[in-house]
Amino acid sequence: MPDYSYLDIFIPRGISREAARQLLTEHAEYGQWELSLVRLYPDGSRRVRLRRKIIRVRSTLRN
């Protein structure tokens, strides 16, 4: 099972849907993040959780 790192973003209610989409698109394109969870609160604010795989590098050197 792969390991993930998570990034929580809070988007206040005054931010438009288009601006929120642009923010998340930039994180996905340049940071290799993918959407994990979106929670919409009654006041219009959103909490978004992004995730990306942690890539583990194994040494190929032998002692």
mmCIF file of N, CA and C in Angstrom:
data_model
loop_
_atom_site.group_PDB
_atom_site.id
_atom_site.type_symbol
_atom_site.label_atom_id
_atom_site.label_comp_id
_atom_site.label_asym_id
_atom_site.label_seq_id
_atom_site.Cartn_x
_atom_site.Cartn_y
_atom_site.Cartn_z
ATOM 1 N N MET A 1 0.845 -1.180 0.000
ATOM 2 C CA MET A 1 0.000 0.000 0.000
ATOM 3 C C MET A 1 0.892 1.246 0.000
ATOM 4 N N PRO A 2 0.636 2.182 -0.910
ATOM 5 C CA PRO A 2 1.486 3.374 -0.997
ATOM 6 C C PRO A 2 1.275 4.326 0.170
ATOM 7 N N ASP A 3 2.352 5.043 0.508
ATOM 8 C CA ASP A 3 2.276 6.077 1.533
ATOM 9 C C ASP A 3 1.984 7.408 0.859
ATOM 10 N N TYR A 4 1.220 8.250 1.550
ATOM 11 C CA TYR A 4 0.851 9.551 1.016
ATOM 12 C C TYR A 4 1.234 10.653 1.982
ATOM 13 N N SER A 5 1.525 11.820 1.440
ATOM 14 C CA SER A 5 1.640 13.027 2.247
ATOM 15 C C SER A 5 0.394 13.852 1.945
ATOM 16 N N TYR A 6 -0.073 14.590 2.936
ATOM 17 C CA TYR A 6 -1.321 15.331 2.815
ATOM 18 C C TYR A 6 -1.088 16.819 3.005
ATOM 19 N N LEU A 7 -1.919 17.608 2.329
ATOM 20 C CA LEU A 7 -1.893 19.056 2.433
ATOM 21 C C LEU A 7 -3.325 19.525 2.623
ATOM 22 N N ASP A 8 -3.602 20.195 3.746
ATOM 23 C CA ASP A 8 -4.933 20.736 4.009
ATOM 24 C C ASP A 8 -4.964 22.204 3.628
ATOM 25 N N ILE A 9 -5.989 22.590 2.882
ATOM 26 C CA ILE A 9 -6.169 23.968 2.451
ATOM 27 C C ILE A 9 -7.545 24.424 2.904
ATOM 28 N N PHE A 10 -7.606 25.589 3.540
ATOM 29 C CA PHE A 10 -8.879 26.181 3.940
ATOM 30 C C PHE A 10 -9.180 27.321 2.969
ATOM 31 N N ILE A 11 -10.340 27.257 2.340
ATOM 32 C CA ILE A 11 -10.751 28.290 1.390
ATOM 33 C C ILE A 11 -11.919 29.055 2.009
ATOM 34 N N PRO A 12 -11.736 30.348 2.333
ATOM 35 C CA PRO A 12 -12.798 31.112 2.967
ATOM 36 C C PRO A 12 -13.992 31.341 2.033
ATOM 37 N N ARG A 13 -15.091 31.741 2.590
ATOM 38 C CA ARG A 13 -16.323 31.862 1.817
ATOM 39 C C ARG A 13 -16.291 32.973 0.781
ATOM 40 N N GLY A 14 -15.423 33.952 0.915
ATOM 41 C CA GLY A 14 -15.359 35.055 -0.036
ATOM 42 C C GLY A 14 -14.664 34.720 -1.340
ATOM 43 N N ILE A 15 -13.998 33.575 -1.411
ATOM 44 C CA ILE A 15 -13.268 33.172 -2.615
ATOM 45 C C ILE A 15 -14.259 32.551 -3.607
ATOM 46 N N SER A 16 -14.198 33.004 -4.848
ATOM 47 C CA SER A 16 -15.124 32.483 -5.860
ATOM 48 C C SER A 16 -14.777 31.035 -6.210
ATOM 49 N N ARG A 17 -15.735 30.374 -6.797
ATOM 50 C CA ARG A 17 -15.524 28.986 -7.208
ATOM 51 C C ARG A 17 -14.419 28.895 -8.259
ATOM 52 N N GLU A 18 -14.380 29.872 -9.164
ATOM 53 C CA GLU A 18 -13.350 29.896 -10.212
ATOM 54 C C GLU A 18 -11.954 30.077 -9.620
ATOM 55 N N ALA A 19 -11.822 30.963 -8.626
ATOM 56 C CA ALA A 19 -10.521 31.175 -7.987
ATOM 57 C C ALA A 19 -10.081 29.924 -7.223
ATOM 58 N N ALA A 20 -11.014 29.249 -6.571
ATOM 59 C CA ALA A 20 -10.691 28.006 -5.856
ATOM 60 C C ALA A 20 -10.252 26.925 -6.848
ATOM 61 N N ARG A 21 -10.938 26.849 -7.987
ATOM 62 C CA ARG A 21 -10.571 25.866 -9.009
ATOM 63 C C ARG A 21 -9.168 26.134 -9.533
ATOM 64 N N GLN A 22 -8.850 27.400 -9.759
ATOM 65 C CA GLN A 22 -7.526 27.756 -10.271
ATOM 66 C C GLN A 22 -6.432 27.408 -9.254
ATOM 67 N N LEU A 23 -6.686 27.682 -7.987
ATOM 68 C CA LEU A 23 -5.733 27.351 -6.926
ATOM 69 C C LEU A 23 -5.449 25.851 -6.885
ATOM 70 N N LEU A 24 -6.515 25.052 -6.920
ATOM 71 C CA LEU A 24 -6.349 23.599 -6.854
ATOM 72 C C LEU A 24 -5.702 23.045 -8.121
ATOM 73 N N THR A 25 -5.997 23.653 -9.266
ATOM 74 C CA THR A 25 -5.376 23.225 -10.522
ATOM 75 C C THR A 25 -3.873 23.463 -10.494
ATOM 76 N N GLU A 26 -3.449 24.596 -9.962
ATOM 77 C CA GLU A 26 -2.015 24.887 -9.870
ATOM 78 C C GLU A 26 -1.308 23.899 -8.949
ATOM 79 N N HIS A 27 -1.941 23.557 -7.826
ATOM 80 C CA HIS A 27 -1.343 22.560 -6.934
ATOM 81 C C HIS A 27 -1.227 21.209 -7.639
ATOM 82 N N ALA A 28 -2.232 20.847 -8.407
ATOM 83 C CA ALA A 28 -2.215 19.555 -9.097
ATOM 84 C C ALA A 28 -1.151 19.520 -10.187
ATOM 85 N N GLU A 29 -1.042 20.606 -10.967
ATOM 86 C CA GLU A 29 -0.088 20.620 -12.077
ATOM 87 C C GLU A 29 1.354 20.695 -11.623
ATOM 88 N N TYR A 30 1.647 21.592 -10.706
ATOM 89 C CA TYR A 30 3.043 21.867 -10.359
ATOM 90 C C TYR A 30 3.524 21.104 -9.129
ATOM 91 N N GLY A 31 2.622 20.684 -8.267
ATOM 92 C CA GLY A 31 3.041 19.974 -7.071
ATOM 93 C C GLY A 31 2.706 18.502 -7.080
ATOM 94 N N GLN A 32 2.065 18.035 -8.171
ATOM 95 C CA GLN A 32 1.675 16.631 -8.309
ATOM 96 C C GLN A 32 0.698 16.190 -7.224
ATOM 97 N N TRP A 33 -0.180 17.099 -6.782
ATOM 98 C CA TRP A 33 -1.179 16.771 -5.770
ATOM 99 C C TRP A 33 -2.448 16.280 -6.457
ATOM 100 N N GLU A 34 -3.198 15.422 -5.761
ATOM 101 C CA GLU A 34 -4.504 14.986 -6.246
ATOM 102 C C GLU A 34 -5.528 15.221 -5.147
ATOM 103 N N LEU A 35 -6.765 15.374 -5.544
ATOM 104 C CA LEU A 35 -7.837 15.691 -4.613
ATOM 105 C C LEU A 35 -8.194 14.467 -3.791
ATOM 106 N N SER A 36 -8.253 14.632 -2.477
ATOM 107 C CA SER A 36 -8.601 13.541 -1.593
ATOM 108 C C SER A 36 -9.953 13.773 -0.915
ATOM 109 N N LEU A 37 -10.223 15.013 -0.500
ATOM 110 C CA LEU A 37 -11.447 15.300 0.238
ATOM 111 C C LEU A 37 -11.823 16.763 0.060
ATOM 112 N N VAL A 38 -13.118 17.033 -0.102
ATOM 113 C CA VAL A 38 -13.633 18.405 -0.094
ATOM 114 C C VAL A 38 -14.783 18.435 0.896
ATOM 115 N N ARG A 39 -14.713 19.358 1.826
ATOM 116 C CA ARG A 39 -15.798 19.522 2.791
ATOM 117 C C ARG A 39 -16.320 20.949 2.667
ATOM 118 N N LEU A 40 -17.611 21.088 2.371
ATOM 119 C CA LEU A 40 -18.256 22.377 2.239
ATOM 120 C C LEU A 40 -19.048 22.653 3.511
ATOM 121 N N TYR A 41 -18.761 23.788 4.148
ATOM 122 C CA TYR A 41 -19.421 24.148 5.398
ATOM 123 C C TYR A 41 -20.640 25.028 5.128
ATOM 124 N N PRO A 42 -21.598 25.078 6.054
ATOM 125 C CA PRO A 42 -22.820 25.864 5.839
ATOM 126 C C PRO A 42 -22.576 27.352 5.578
ATOM 127 N N ASP A 43 -21.483 27.912 6.068
ATOM 128 C CA ASP A 43 -21.216 29.336 5.837
ATOM 129 C C ASP A 43 -20.589 29.593 4.469
ATOM 130 N N GLY A 44 -20.334 28.551 3.675
ATOM 131 C CA GLY A 44 -19.786 28.712 2.335
ATOM 132 C C GLY A 44 -18.289 28.477 2.237
ATOM 133 N N SER A 45 -17.613 28.311 3.353
ATOM 134 C CA SER A 45 -16.181 28.030 3.307
ATOM 135 C C SER A 45 -15.960 26.552 2.975
ATOM 136 N N ARG A 46 -14.749 26.256 2.530
ATOM 137 C CA ARG A 46 -14.415 24.882 2.146
ATOM 138 C C ARG A 46 -13.107 24.459 2.790
ATOM 139 N N ARG A 47 -13.021 23.183 3.110
ATOM 140 C CA ARG A 47 -11.753 22.597 3.531
ATOM 141 C C ARG A 47 -11.427 21.517 2.512
ATOM 142 N N VAL A 48 -10.247 21.627 1.940
ATOM 143 C CA VAL A 48 -9.821 20.710 0.883
ATOM 144 C C VAL A 48 -8.583 19.972 1.367
ATOM 145 N N ARG A 49 -8.558 18.678 1.173
ATOM 146 C CA ARG A 49 -7.374 17.873 1.493
ATOM 147 C C ARG A 49 -6.839 17.289 0.198
ATOM 148 N N LEU A 50 -5.559 17.579 -0.063
ATOM 149 C CA LEU A 50 -4.865 17.056 -1.226
ATOM 150 C C LEU A 50 -3.878 16.000 -0.770
ATOM 151 N N ARG A 51 -3.545 15.078 -1.660
ATOM 152 C CA ARG A 51 -2.552 14.058 -1.307
ATOM 153 C C ARG A 51 -1.651 13.800 -2.494
ATOM 154 N N ARG A 52 -0.454 13.287 -2.195
ATOM 155 C CA ARG A 52 0.466 12.825 -3.223
ATOM 156 C C ARG A 52 1.278 11.673 -2.662
ATOM 157 N N LYS A 53 1.695 10.802 -3.561
ATOM 158 C CA LYS A 53 2.457 9.626 -3.151
ATOM 159 C C LYS A 53 3.840 10.027 -2.685
ATOM 160 N N ILE A 54 4.307 9.351 -1.668
ATOM 161 C CA ILE A 54 5.682 9.503 -1.205
ATOM 162 C C ILE A 54 6.506 8.446 -1.936
ATOM 163 N N ILE A 55 7.479 8.911 -2.662
ATOM 164 C CA ILE A 55 8.316 7.989 -3.440
ATOM 165 C C ILE A 55 9.561 7.670 -2.629
ATOM 166 N N ARG A 56 9.728 6.433 -2.300
ATOM 167 C CA ARG A 56 10.884 5.975 -1.543
ATOM 168 C C ARG A 56 11.960 5.498 -2.514
ATOM 169 N N VAL A 57 13.168 5.954 -2.291
ATOM 170 C CA VAL A 57 14.286 5.583 -3.153
ATOM 171 C C VAL A 57 15.146 4.567 -2.424
ATOM 172 N N ARG A 58 15.402 3.475 -3.088
ATOM 173 C CA ARG A 58 16.263 2.446 -2.504
ATOM 174 C C ARG A 58 17.677 2.598 -3.047
ATOM 175 N N SER A 59 18.620 2.400 -2.206
ATOM 176 C CA SER A 59 20.018 2.470 -2.618
ATOM 177 C C SER A 59 20.365 1.231 -3.437
ATOM 178 N N THR A 60 21.101 1.459 -4.499
ATOM 179 C CA THR A 60 21.524 0.333 -5.334
ATOM 180 C C THR A 60 22.983 -0.059 -5.048
ATOM 181 N N LEU A 61 23.584 0.605 -4.075
ATOM 182 C CA LEU A 61 24.969 0.307 -3.718
ATOM 183 C C LEU A 61 25.021 -0.890 -2.783
ATOM 184 N N ARG A 62 26.008 -1.728 -2.988
ATOM 185 C CA ARG A 62 26.197 -2.877 -2.097
ATOM 186 C C ARG A 62 27.493 -2.704 -1.332
ATOM 187 N N ASN A 63 27.491 -3.113 -0.089
ATOM 188 C CA ASN A 63 28.695 -3.038 0.745
ATOM 189 C C ASN A 63 29.514 -4.293 0.650
#
